[in-house]
PDB file of C-alpha atoms and ligand atoms in Angstrom:
ATOM      1  CA  MET A 337      18.252  -6.308  -2.718  1.00 53.00           C
ATOM      2  CA  THR A 338      20.430  -7.647   0.089  1.00 46.00           C
ATOM      3  CA  ALA A 339      19.122  -8.474   3.541  1.00 47.00           C
ATOM      4  CA  THR A 340      19.439  -5.776   6.140  1.00 50.00           C
ATOM      5  CA  THR A 341      21.191  -6.023   9.478  1.00 47.00           C
ATOM      6  CA  ASN A 342      20.390  -4.379  12.755  1.00 49.00           C
ATOM      7  CA  PRO A 343      23.651  -2.903  14.035  1.00 49.00           C
ATOM      8  CA  GLN A 344      21.928  -0.955  16.795  1.00 55.00           C
ATOM      9  CA  PRO A 345      21.025  -2.706  20.041  1.00 57.00           C
ATOM     10  CA  GLY A 346      17.286  -3.033  20.676  1.00 73.00           C
ATOM     11  CA  PRO A 347      14.409  -3.424  18.273  1.00 87.00           C
ATOM     12  CA  ILE A 348      14.853  -2.758  14.563  1.00 93.00           C
ATOM     13  CA  THR A 349      13.118   0.379  13.279  1.00 96.00           C
ATOM     14  CA  ILE A 350      11.036  -0.174  10.146  1.00 97.00           C
ATOM     15  CA  GLY A 351       9.862   2.890   8.232  1.00 98.00           C
ATOM     16  CA  VAL A 352       6.575   2.634   6.354  1.00 98.00           C
ATOM     17  CA  PHE A 353       5.644   5.291   3.846  1.00 98.00           C
ATOM     18  CA  ASP A 354       2.435   6.157   2.045  1.00 97.00           C
ATOM     19  CA  SER A 355       1.000   9.194   0.320  1.00 96.00           C
ATOM     20  CA  GLY A 356      -1.759   9.135   2.957  1.00 92.00           C
ATOM     21  CA  PHE A 357      -2.953   6.825   5.704  1.00 88.00           C
ATOM     22  CA  GLY A 358      -4.130   4.011   3.393  1.00 90.00           C
ATOM     23  CA  GLY A 359      -0.684   2.417   3.855  1.00 94.00           C
ATOM     24  CA  LEU A 360      -1.733   1.573   7.405  1.00 94.00           C
ATOM     25  CA  THR A 361      -3.304  -1.548   5.807  1.00 90.00           C
ATOM     26  CA  VAL A 362       0.281  -2.635   5.055  1.00 95.00           C
ATOM     27  CA  LEU A 363       1.560  -1.616   8.494  1.00 96.00           C
ATOM     28  CA  ARG A 364      -1.200  -3.782   9.962  1.00 94.00           C
ATOM     29  CA  THR A 365       0.215  -6.926   8.328  1.00 94.00           C
ATOM     30  CA  LEU A 366       3.804  -5.902   9.168  1.00 96.00           C
ATOM     31  CA  LEU A 367       2.842  -5.690  12.844  1.00 94.00           C
ATOM     32  CA  ASP A 368       1.777  -9.355  12.712  1.00 92.00           C
ATOM     33  CA  ARG A 369       5.102 -10.421  11.192  1.00 92.00           C
ATOM     34  CA  PHE A 370       7.311  -8.174  13.351  1.00 93.00           C
ATOM     35  CA  PRO A 371       5.797  -8.017  16.825  1.00 90.00           C
ATOM     36  CA  ASN A 372       9.110  -6.854  18.295  1.00 90.00           C
ATOM     37  CA  ALA A 373       9.975  -4.139  15.810  1.00 94.00           C
ATOM     38  CA  ARG A 374       9.501  -0.407  16.171  1.00 94.00           C
ATOM     39  CA  PHE A 375       7.564   1.278  13.348  1.00 97.00           C
ATOM     40  CA  VAL A 376       7.640   4.830  12.082  1.00 97.00           C
ATOM     41  CA  PHE A 377       4.894   5.606   9.578  1.00 98.00           C
ATOM     42  CA  LEU A 378       4.709   8.700   7.423  1.00 98.00           C
ATOM     43  CA  GLY A 379       1.619   9.714   5.459  1.00 97.00           C
ATOM     44  CA  ASP A 380       2.288  12.574   3.068  1.00 97.00           C
ATOM     45  CA  THR A 381      -1.307  13.747   3.449  1.00 94.00           C
ATOM     46  CA  ALA A 382      -0.541  17.336   2.419  1.00 95.00           C
ATOM     47  CA  ARG A 383       0.474  16.174  -1.059  1.00 96.00           C
ATOM     48  CA  LEU A 384      -1.998  13.285  -1.546  1.00 93.00           C
ATOM     49  CA  PRO A 385      -3.088  12.113  -4.053  1.00 95.00           C
ATOM     50  CA  TYR A 386       0.080  10.799  -5.684  1.00 96.00           C
ATOM     51  CA  GLY A 387      -2.082   8.717  -8.008  1.00 95.00           C
ATOM     52  CA  SER A 388      -2.847  11.622 -10.312  1.00 95.00           C
ATOM     53  CA  LYS A 389       0.672  13.099 -10.436  1.00 96.00           C
ATOM     54  CA  SER A 390       3.673  12.718 -12.723  1.00 97.00           C
ATOM     55  CA  ARG A 391       6.661  10.426 -12.125  1.00 97.00           C
ATOM     56  CA  ARG A 392       8.876  13.457 -11.551  1.00 97.00           C
ATOM     57  CA  THR A 393       6.680  14.937  -8.840  1.00 97.00           C
ATOM     58  CA  VAL A 394       5.967  11.618  -7.111  1.00 98.00           C
ATOM     59  CA  SER A 395       9.704  10.814  -7.114  1.00 98.00           C
ATOM     60  CA  ARG A 396      10.553  14.155  -5.501  1.00 97.00           C
ATOM     61  CA  TYR A 397       7.863  13.857  -2.808  1.00 98.00           C
ATOM     62  CA  ALA A 398       8.619  10.209  -2.083  1.00 98.00           C
ATOM     63  CA  ALA A 399      12.396  10.723  -1.852  1.00 98.00           C
ATOM     64  CA  GLN A 400      11.898  13.597   0.603  1.00 97.00           C
ATOM     65  CA  SER A 401       9.569  11.456   2.690  1.00 98.00           C
ATOM     66  CA  ALA A 402      11.989   8.521   2.671  1.00 98.00           C
ATOM     67  CA  ARG A 403      14.823  10.761   3.840  1.00 98.00           C
ATOM     68  CA  PHE A 404      12.661  11.974   6.733  1.00 98.00           C
ATOM     69  CA  LEU A 405      12.022   8.395   7.882  1.00 98.00           C
ATOM     70  CA  VAL A 406      15.669   7.339   7.605  1.00 98.00           C
ATOM     71  CA  GLU A 407      17.602  10.468   8.542  1.00 97.00           C
ATOM     72  CA  GLU A 408      15.281  11.918  11.169  1.00 97.00           C
ATOM     73  CA  GLN A 409      13.478   8.859  12.516  1.00 97.00           C
ATOM     74  CA  GLY A 410      16.246   6.260  12.260  1.00 97.00           C
ATOM     75  CA  ALA A 411      14.455   3.780   9.968  1.00 97.00           C
ATOM     76  CA  GLN A 412      16.793   0.886   9.072  1.00 96.00           C
ATOM     77  CA  PHE A 413      14.479  -0.654   6.498  1.00 97.00           C
ATOM     78  CA  LEU A 414      11.823   1.046   4.387  1.00 98.00           C
ATOM     79  CA  VAL A 415       8.547  -0.346   3.125  1.00 98.00           C
ATOM     80  CA  ILE A 416       6.900   1.778   0.453  1.00 98.00           C
ATOM     81  CA  ALA A 417       3.265   0.907   1.111  1.00 97.00           C
ATOM     82  CA  CYS A 418       2.027   3.300  -1.587  1.00 97.00           C
ATOM     83  CA  ASN A 419       1.427   1.547  -4.919  1.00 97.00           C
ATOM     84  CA  SER A 420       1.791   4.787  -6.891  1.00 97.00           C
ATOM     85  CA  ALA A 421       5.147   5.626  -5.244  1.00 98.00           C
ATOM     86  CA  SER A 422       6.312   2.002  -5.644  1.00 98.00           C
ATOM     87  CA  ALA A 423       5.351   2.059  -9.328  1.00 98.00           C
ATOM     88  CA  LEU A 424       6.849   5.436 -10.207  1.00 98.00           C
ATOM     89  CA  ALA A 425       9.557   6.217  -7.681  1.00 98.00           C
ATOM     90  CA  LEU A 426      11.150   3.070  -6.264  1.00 98.00           C
ATOM     91  CA  GLU A 427      14.500   3.756  -7.896  1.00 97.00           C
ATOM     92  CA  ALA A 428      14.487   7.419  -6.837  1.00 98.00           C
ATOM     93  CA  ILE A 429      13.786   6.373  -3.246  1.00 98.00           C
ATOM     94  CA  GLN A 430      16.517   3.708  -3.321  1.00 98.00           C
ATOM     95  CA  GLN A 431      18.974   6.333  -4.495  1.00 98.00           C
ATOM     96  CA  ALA A 432      17.862   8.804  -1.808  1.00 98.00           C
ATOM     97  CA  VAL A 433      18.457   6.610   1.261  1.00 98.00           C
ATOM     98  CA  PRO A 434      21.207   4.183   2.331  1.00 97.00           C
ATOM     99  CA  VAL A 435      18.880   1.439   3.642  1.00 97.00           C
ATOM    100  CA  PRO A 436      17.037  -1.419   1.879  1.00 96.00           C
ATOM    101  CA  VAL A 437      13.755  -0.305   0.311  1.00 97.00           C
ATOM    102  CA  LEU A 438      10.872  -2.646  -0.480  1.00 98.00           C
ATOM    103  CA  GLY A 439       7.910  -1.632  -2.660  1.00 98.00           C
ATOM    104  CA  VAL A 440       4.538  -3.343  -2.971  1.00 98.00           C
ATOM    105  CA  ILE A 441       4.435  -4.089  -6.715  1.00 98.00           C
ATOM    106  CA  GLU A 442       6.776  -7.105  -6.859  1.00 97.00           C
ATOM    107  CA  PRO A 443       5.214  -8.814  -3.810  1.00 97.00           C
ATOM    108  CA  GLY A 444       1.759  -8.080  -5.302  1.00 97.00           C
ATOM    109  CA  ALA A 445       2.784  -9.744  -8.554  1.00 98.00           C
ATOM    110  CA  ASP A 446       4.149 -12.727  -6.577  1.00 96.00           C
ATOM    111  CA  SER A 447       0.742 -13.084  -4.939  1.00 96.00           C
ATOM    112  CA  ALA A 448      -0.958 -12.916  -8.325  1.00 97.00           C
ATOM    113  CA  ARG A 449       1.363 -15.630  -9.649  1.00 97.00           C
ATOM    114  CA  ALA A 450       0.520 -17.858  -6.697  1.00 97.00           C
ATOM    115  CA  ALA A 451      -3.230 -17.229  -7.016  1.00 97.00           C
ATOM    116  CA  SER A 452      -3.823 -17.492 -10.766  1.00 98.00           C
ATOM    117  CA  THR A 453      -4.419 -20.721 -12.618  1.00 97.00           C
ATOM    118  CA  THR A 454      -5.357 -19.277 -16.019  1.00 97.00           C
ATOM    119  CA  GLY A 455      -2.337 -16.924 -16.002  1.00 98.00           C
ATOM    120  CA  ASP A 456      -4.583 -13.921 -16.707  1.00 98.00           C
ATOM    121  CA  VAL A 457      -4.958 -11.335 -13.951  1.00 98.00           C
ATOM    122  CA  LEU A 458      -6.759  -8.025 -13.565  1.00 98.00           C
ATOM    123  CA  VAL A 459      -5.283  -5.073 -11.708  1.00 98.00           C
ATOM    124  CA  ILE A 460      -7.163  -2.034 -10.430  1.00 98.00           C
ATOM    125  CA  ALA A 461      -5.120   0.935  -9.250  1.00 98.00           C
ATOM    126  CA  THR A 462      -4.678   4.693  -9.455  1.00 97.00           C
ATOM    127  CA  ASP A 463      -4.184   6.457 -12.739  1.00 96.00           C
ATOM    128  CA  ALA A 464      -0.443   6.906 -12.121  1.00 96.00           C
ATOM    129  CA  THR A 465       0.093   3.233 -11.257  1.00 97.00           C
ATOM    130  CA  THR A 466      -1.766   1.976 -14.321  1.00 98.00           C
ATOM    131  CA  ARG A 467      -0.028   4.473 -16.619  1.00 96.00           C
ATOM    132  CA  SER A 468       3.368   3.256 -15.378  1.00 97.00           C
ATOM    133  CA  HIS A 469       2.420  -0.374 -16.286  1.00 98.00           C
ATOM    134  CA  ALA A 470       4.579  -1.466 -13.349  1.00 98.00           C
ATOM    135  CA  TYR A 471       2.137  -4.253 -12.450  1.00 98.00           C
ATOM    136  CA  SER A 472       1.995  -5.433 -16.070  1.00 98.00           C
ATOM    137  CA  ALA A 473       5.791  -5.572 -16.231  1.00 98.00           C
ATOM    138  CA  ALA A 474       6.049  -7.452 -12.924  1.00 98.00           C
ATOM    139  CA  CYS A 475       3.292  -9.863 -13.996  1.00 98.00           C
ATOM    140  CA  THR A 476       4.837 -10.458 -17.435  1.00 98.00           C
ATOM    141  CA  ALA A 477       8.152 -11.277 -15.744  1.00 98.00           C
ATOM    142  CA  ARG A 478       6.283 -14.029 -13.882  1.00 98.00           C
ATOM    143  CA  GLY A 479       4.620 -15.453 -16.990  1.00 98.00           C
ATOM    144  CA  LEU A 480       1.247 -13.775 -16.382  1.00 98.00           C
ATOM    145  CA  ARG A 481      -0.858 -11.557 -18.621  1.00 98.00           C
ATOM    146  CA  ALA A 482      -2.185  -8.527 -16.724  1.00 98.00           C
ATOM    147  CA  PHE A 483      -4.978  -6.187 -17.681  1.00 98.00           C
ATOM    148  CA  GLU A 484      -4.944  -2.900 -15.759  1.00 98.00           C
ATOM    149  CA  LYS A 485      -7.656  -0.347 -15.092  1.00 98.00           C
ATOM    150  CA  ALA A 486      -7.505   2.995 -13.311  1.00 98.00           C
ATOM    151  CA  CYS A 487     -10.307   3.570 -10.799  1.00 98.00           C
ATOM    152  CA  PRO A 488      -9.658   7.191  -9.785  1.00 96.00           C
ATOM    153  CA  LEU A 489     -12.937   7.716  -7.918  1.00 97.00           C
ATOM    154  CA  LEU A 490     -12.234   5.065  -5.304  1.00 97.00           C
ATOM    155  CA  VAL A 491      -9.540   6.870  -3.279  1.00 94.00           C
ATOM    156  CA  PRO A 492     -11.685   9.975  -2.649  1.00 93.00           C
ATOM    157  CA  LEU A 493     -14.645   7.768  -1.678  1.00 95.00           C
ATOM    158  CA  VAL A 494     -12.534   5.949   0.919  1.00 91.00           C
ATOM    159  CA  GLU A 495     -11.047   9.236   2.130  1.00 85.00           C
ATOM    160  CA  GLU A 496     -14.632  10.415   2.641  1.00 87.00           C
ATOM    161  CA  GLY A 497     -15.247   7.346   4.813  1.00 86.00           C
ATOM    162  CA  TRP A 498     -17.778   5.971   2.289  1.00 93.00           C
ATOM    163  CA  THR A 499     -16.498   2.406   2.523  1.00 93.00           C
ATOM    164  CA  ASN A 500     -20.010   0.999   2.822  1.00 95.00           C
ATOM    165  CA  HIS A 501     -22.107   3.441   0.871  1.00 98.00           C
ATOM    166  CA  PRO A 502     -24.546   2.865  -2.024  1.00 98.00           C
ATOM    167  CA  VAL A 503     -22.668   5.367  -4.202  1.00 98.00           C
ATOM    168  CA  THR A 504     -19.410   3.455  -3.683  1.00 98.00           C
ATOM    169  CA  THR A 505     -21.182   0.151  -4.416  1.00 98.00           C
ATOM    170  CA  GLN A 506     -22.448   1.580  -7.695  1.00 98.00           C
ATOM    171  CA  VAL A 507     -19.088   3.098  -8.697  1.00 98.00           C
ATOM    172  CA  ILE A 508     -17.313  -0.220  -8.055  1.00 98.00           C
ATOM    173  CA  ARG A 509     -19.955  -2.084 -10.062  1.00 98.00           C
ATOM    174  CA  ILE A 510     -19.478   0.228 -13.044  1.00 98.00           C
ATOM    175  CA  TYR A 511     -15.670  -0.006 -12.933  1.00 98.00           C
ATOM    176  CA  LEU A 512     -15.679  -3.795 -12.616  1.00 98.00           C
ATOM    177  CA  GLU A 513     -18.253  -4.322 -15.343  1.00 98.00           C
ATOM    178  CA  GLU A 514     -16.089  -2.230 -17.691  1.00 98.00           C
ATOM    179  CA  LEU A 515     -12.956  -4.050 -16.570  1.00 98.00           C
ATOM    180  CA  PHE A 516     -14.361  -7.548 -17.169  1.00 98.00           C
ATOM    181  CA  ASN A 517     -15.841  -6.519 -20.537  1.00 98.00           C
ATOM    182  CA  GLU A 518     -12.561  -4.944 -21.698  1.00 97.00           C
ATOM    183  CA  ALA A 519     -10.513  -7.922 -20.503  1.00 98.00           C
ATOM    184  CA  HIS A 520     -12.784 -10.424 -22.268  1.00 97.00           C
ATOM    185  CA  ALA A 521     -12.747  -8.284 -25.442  1.00 98.00           C
ATOM    186  CA  ASN A 522      -8.949  -8.549 -25.319  1.00 97.00           C
ATOM    187  CA  GLY A 523      -9.136 -12.330 -25.162  1.00 97.00           C
ATOM    188  CA  LEU A 524      -8.242 -12.768 -21.488  1.00 97.00           C
ATOM    189  CA  THR A 525      -9.767 -15.320 -19.141  1.00 97.00           C
ATOM    190  CA  PRO A 526      -8.913 -13.727 -15.805  1.00 98.00           C
ATOM    191  CA  ASP A 527      -9.293 -15.596 -12.526  1.00 98.00           C
ATOM    192  CA  THR A 528      -7.623 -13.112 -10.155  1.00 98.00           C
ATOM    193  CA  LEU A 529      -8.053  -9.433  -9.319  1.00 98.00           C
ATOM    194  CA  VAL A 530      -5.177  -7.520  -7.705  1.00 97.00           C
ATOM    195  CA  LEU A 531      -6.132  -4.565  -5.505  1.00 97.00           C
ATOM    196  CA  GLY A 532      -3.241  -2.322  -6.571  1.00 97.00           C
ATOM    197  CA  CYS A 533      -3.886   0.603  -4.258  1.00 96.00           C
ATOM    198  CA  THR A 534      -3.537   1.071  -0.506  1.00 93.00           C
ATOM    199  CA  HIS A 535      -7.158   2.176  -0.152  1.00 92.00           C
ATOM    200  CA  TYR A 536      -8.843  -0.710  -1.906  1.00 94.00           C
ATOM    201  CA  PRO A 537      -8.537  -3.342   0.861  1.00 92.00           C
ATOM    202  CA  LEU A 538     -10.996  -1.151   2.782  1.00 91.00           C
ATOM    203  CA  LEU A 539     -13.469  -1.730  -0.073  1.00 95.00           C
ATOM    204  CA  ARG A 540     -12.864  -5.458  -0.269  1.00 95.00           C
ATOM    205  CA  PRO A 541     -16.397  -6.530   0.798  1.00 97.00           C
ATOM    206  CA  LEU A 542     -17.976  -4.289  -1.869  1.00 98.00           C
ATOM    207  CA  ILE A 543     -15.434  -5.347  -4.497  1.00 98.00           C
ATOM    208  CA  GLU A 544     -15.988  -9.048  -3.745  1.00 98.00           C
ATOM    209  CA  GLN A 545     -19.741  -8.542  -3.978  1.00 97.00           C
ATOM    210  CA  ALA A 546     -19.388  -6.912  -7.423  1.00 98.00           C
ATOM    211  CA  VAL A 547     -16.917  -9.584  -8.595  1.00 98.00           C
ATOM    212  CA  ARG A 548     -19.518 -12.255  -7.855  1.00 97.00           C
ATOM    213  CA  GLU A 549     -21.761 -10.612 -10.475  1.00 96.00           C
ATOM    214  CA  PHE A 550     -19.192 -10.700 -13.275  1.00 96.00           C
ATOM    215  CA  ALA A 551     -16.846 -13.595 -12.532  1.00 96.00           C
ATOM    216  CA  PRO A 552     -17.210 -17.338 -12.067  1.00 90.00           C
ATOM    217  CA  GLU A 553     -17.038 -19.029  -8.686  1.00 92.00           C
ATOM    218  CA  GLY A 554     -13.499 -19.371  -7.375  1.00 95.00           C
ATOM    219  CA  PHE A 555     -12.341 -16.008  -8.741  1.00 98.00           C
ATOM    220  CA  ARG A 556      -9.701 -14.598  -6.356  1.00 97.00           C
ATOM    221  CA  VAL A 557      -9.351 -11.051  -5.013  1.00 97.00           C
ATOM    222  CA  ILE A 558      -5.909 -10.341  -3.576  1.00 96.00           C
ATOM    223  CA  ASP A 559      -3.916  -7.406  -2.262  1.00 91.00           C
ATOM    224  CA  SER A 560      -0.213  -6.908  -1.824  1.00 91.00           C
ATOM    225  CA  ALA A 561      -0.174  -6.181   1.927  1.00 91.00           C
ATOM    226  CA  GLU A 562       0.312  -9.784   3.096  1.00 90.00           C
ATOM    227  CA  ALA A 563       2.846 -10.570   0.370  1.00 92.00           C
ATOM    228  CA  THR A 564       4.785  -7.390   1.158  1.00 96.00           C
ATOM    229  CA  ALA A 565       4.982  -8.290   4.845  1.00 94.00           C
ATOM    230  CA  ASP A 566       6.208 -11.782   3.870  1.00 93.00           C
ATOM    231  CA  ALA A 567       8.849 -10.266   1.568  1.00 94.00           C
ATOM    232  CA  ALA A 568       9.987  -7.944   4.374  1.00 95.00           C
ATOM    233  CA  ARG A 569      10.214 -10.945   6.676  1.00 93.00           C
ATOM    234  CA  ALA A 570      12.364 -12.789   4.135  1.00 92.00           C
ATOM    235  CA  LEU A 571      14.684  -9.786   3.742  1.00 92.00           C
ATOM    236  CA  ILE A 572      14.998  -8.762   7.379  1.00 89.00           C
ATOM    237  CA  GLY A 573      14.329 -12.285   8.571  1.00 76.00           C
ATOM    238  CA  ASN A 574      16.716 -13.901  10.899  1.00 52.00           C
ATOM    239  CA  THR A 575      19.004 -10.913  11.204  1.00 53.00           C
ATOM    240  CA  ILE A 576      16.754  -9.428  13.894  1.00 55.00           C
ATOM    241  CA  PRO A 577      17.956 -10.330  17.368  1.00 52.00           C
ATOM    242  CA  PRO A 578      15.119 -11.846  19.429  1.00 50.00           C
ATOM    243  CA  THR A 579      14.442  -8.633  21.325  1.00 60.00           C
ATOM    244  CA  THR A 580      11.308  -8.199  23.336  1.00 64.00           C
ATOM    245  CA  LEU A 581       9.914  -4.715  23.675  1.00 64.00           C
ATOM    246  CA  ASN A 582       9.934  -3.338  27.196  1.00 64.00           C
ATOM    247  CA  GLN A 583       6.759  -1.626  28.458  1.00 61.00           C
ATOM    248  CA  ASP A 584       7.955   1.806  27.444  1.00 62.00           C
ATOM    249  CA  GLN A 585       8.921   0.619  23.939  1.00 63.00           C
ATOM    250  CA  GLU A 586       5.583  -1.191  23.548  1.00 62.00           C
ATOM    251  CA  LYS A 587       3.716   2.048  24.151  1.00 62.00           C
ATOM    252  CA  LYS A 588       5.790   3.713  21.462  1.00 74.00           C
ATOM    253  CA  GLN A 589       5.852   0.775  19.042  1.00 91.00           C
ATOM    254  CA  ILE A 590       4.134   2.811  16.345  1.00 95.00           C
ATOM    255  CA  GLN A 591       4.814   6.462  15.756  1.00 96.00           C
ATOM    256  CA  CYS A 592       2.764   8.062  13.033  1.00 97.00           C
ATOM    257  CA  PHE A 593       3.609  11.280  11.229  1.00 97.00           C
ATOM    258  CA  ALA A 594       1.561  13.188   8.673  1.00 97.00           C
ATOM    259  CA  THR A 595       2.217  16.283   6.620  1.00 97.00           C
ATOM    260  CA  ASP A 596      -1.391  17.517   7.090  1.00 95.00           C
ATOM    261  CA  SER A 597      -4.836  16.605   8.489  1.00 91.00           C
ATOM    262  CA  VAL A 598      -3.653  14.813  11.618  1.00 94.00           C
ATOM    263  CA  GLU A 599      -7.144  14.711  13.143  1.00 92.00           C
ATOM    264  CA  LYS A 600      -8.572  12.985  10.057  1.00 90.00           C
ATOM    265  CA  PHE A 601      -5.582  10.611  10.090  1.00 91.00           C
ATOM    266  CA  GLU A 602      -6.264   9.668  13.716  1.00 91.00           C
ATOM    267  CA  ARG A 603      -9.999   9.252  13.071  1.00 87.00           C
ATOM    268  CA  LEU A 604      -9.938   7.234   9.825  1.00 86.00           C
ATOM    269  CA  GLY A 605      -6.503   5.670  10.319  1.00 89.00           C
ATOM    270  CA  THR A 606      -7.786   3.488  13.138  1.00 87.00           C
ATOM    271  CA  SER A 607     -10.007   1.526  10.719  1.00 81.00           C
ATOM    272  CA  PHE A 608      -7.098   1.043   8.308  1.00 86.00           C
ATOM    273  CA  LEU A 609      -4.755  -0.099  11.086  1.00 92.00           C
ATOM    274  CA  GLY A 610      -7.281  -2.109  13.073  1.00 88.00           C
ATOM    275  CA  ARG A 611      -6.095  -0.452  16.285  1.00 89.00           C
ATOM    276  CA  PRO A 612      -5.689   3.154  17.445  1.00 89.00           C
ATOM    277  CA  THR A 613      -2.972   5.048  15.616  1.00 91.00           C
ATOM    278  CA  GLY A 614      -2.073   7.009  18.774  1.00 89.00           C
ATOM    279  CA  THR A 615      -1.200  10.663  18.518  1.00 92.00           C
ATOM    280  CA  VAL A 616      -0.176  11.574  14.983  1.00 96.00           C
ATOM    281  CA  GLN A 617       2.574  14.189  14.759  1.00 97.00           C
ATOM    282  CA  LEU A 618       2.499  16.920  12.149  1.00 97.00           C
ATOM    283  CA  VAL A 619       5.658  17.265  10.086  1.00 97.00           C
ATOM    284  CA  ASP A 620       6.655  19.835   7.493  1.00 94.00           C
ATOM    285  CA  LEU A 621       8.690  18.420   4.593  1.00 93.00           C
ATOM    286  CA  GLY A 622       8.704  21.642   2.622  1.00 82.00           C
ATOM    287  CA  GLY A 623       7.300  21.943  -0.905  1.00 69.00           C
TER     288      GLY A 623
HETATM  289  N1  DGL B 754      -1.413   5.408  -1.792  1.00 92.44           N
HETATM  290  C1  DGL B 754      -1.872   5.522  -3.148  1.00 92.44           C
HETATM  291  C2  DGL B 754      -1.642   4.189  -3.862  1.00 92.44           C
HETATM  292  O1  DGL B 754      -1.553   3.142  -3.253  1.00 92.44           O
HETATM  293  C3  DGL B 754      -3.331   5.924  -3.228  1.00 92.44           C
HETATM  294  C4  DGL B 754      -3.587   7.368  -2.811  1.00 92.44           C
HETATM  295  C5  DGL B 754      -2.926   8.381  -3.745  1.00 92.44           C
HETATM  296  O2  DGL B 754      -3.335   8.506  -4.907  1.00 92.44           O
HETATM  297  O3  DGL B 754      -1.991   9.036  -3.276  1.00 92.44           O
HETATM  298  O4  DGL B 754      -1.563   4.183  -5.074  1.00 92.44           O
END
């Protein structure tokens, strides 16, 4: 991918896409790296979850969403915060829009490479992401062995707001016990766990607590949000003129769109973003 340029005067517009509002965890880190950029975020909440759908369907939904951000909202650079869309539809999205597109899988694998000493890493993600083996491929390309596990109950639990609930604690414990047992049975000595889904950073305290039961001291839990923001910085990098947002632009620095459930987005999205999402606008992308 080549670096982007900002031909328009004023702040660059970065589009961030997710199947829902979990991708706000990625937007959060992007805001740190790009304090003077304008962000348009789209959550395709009407068609969530992507994590249980086929490549064909995810590609169609994601390409439509990407076109909305670029053609209607003027995004000059796209970050696909959704792991499932990054795993299944990155190429389809790149073909659909004429701007650089960055997914979360490669940066996530870079983080795993930097974190792991044994070279064996675990990945938890949606069913679609694990079935695609996109993380395995990216990890293998970096000399790592990856062992993936789908944890399909975790997204609905987060969507329900049960990020600190005994049921969620128990579900995570069961998944991780299985994961460590299966990895050891396959001869791996993992020292790093990749959170390969937008929603899982919200469960990090519970996941870290469960990891302590099954893994030795020093075991690392990582997510791709920070690495993705760093990769975006490297790509957009110095091509951004040192603009400062004026007061009016600051108020509109983030514009969020959703294809359904805007009230839920505004309510739960604030905890993902770490600041109020502002008014979320409803958009209809068709079927
Ligand atoms: N955003 C999705 C991901 O990161 C999780 C939610 C979904 O299944 O659509 O894989």
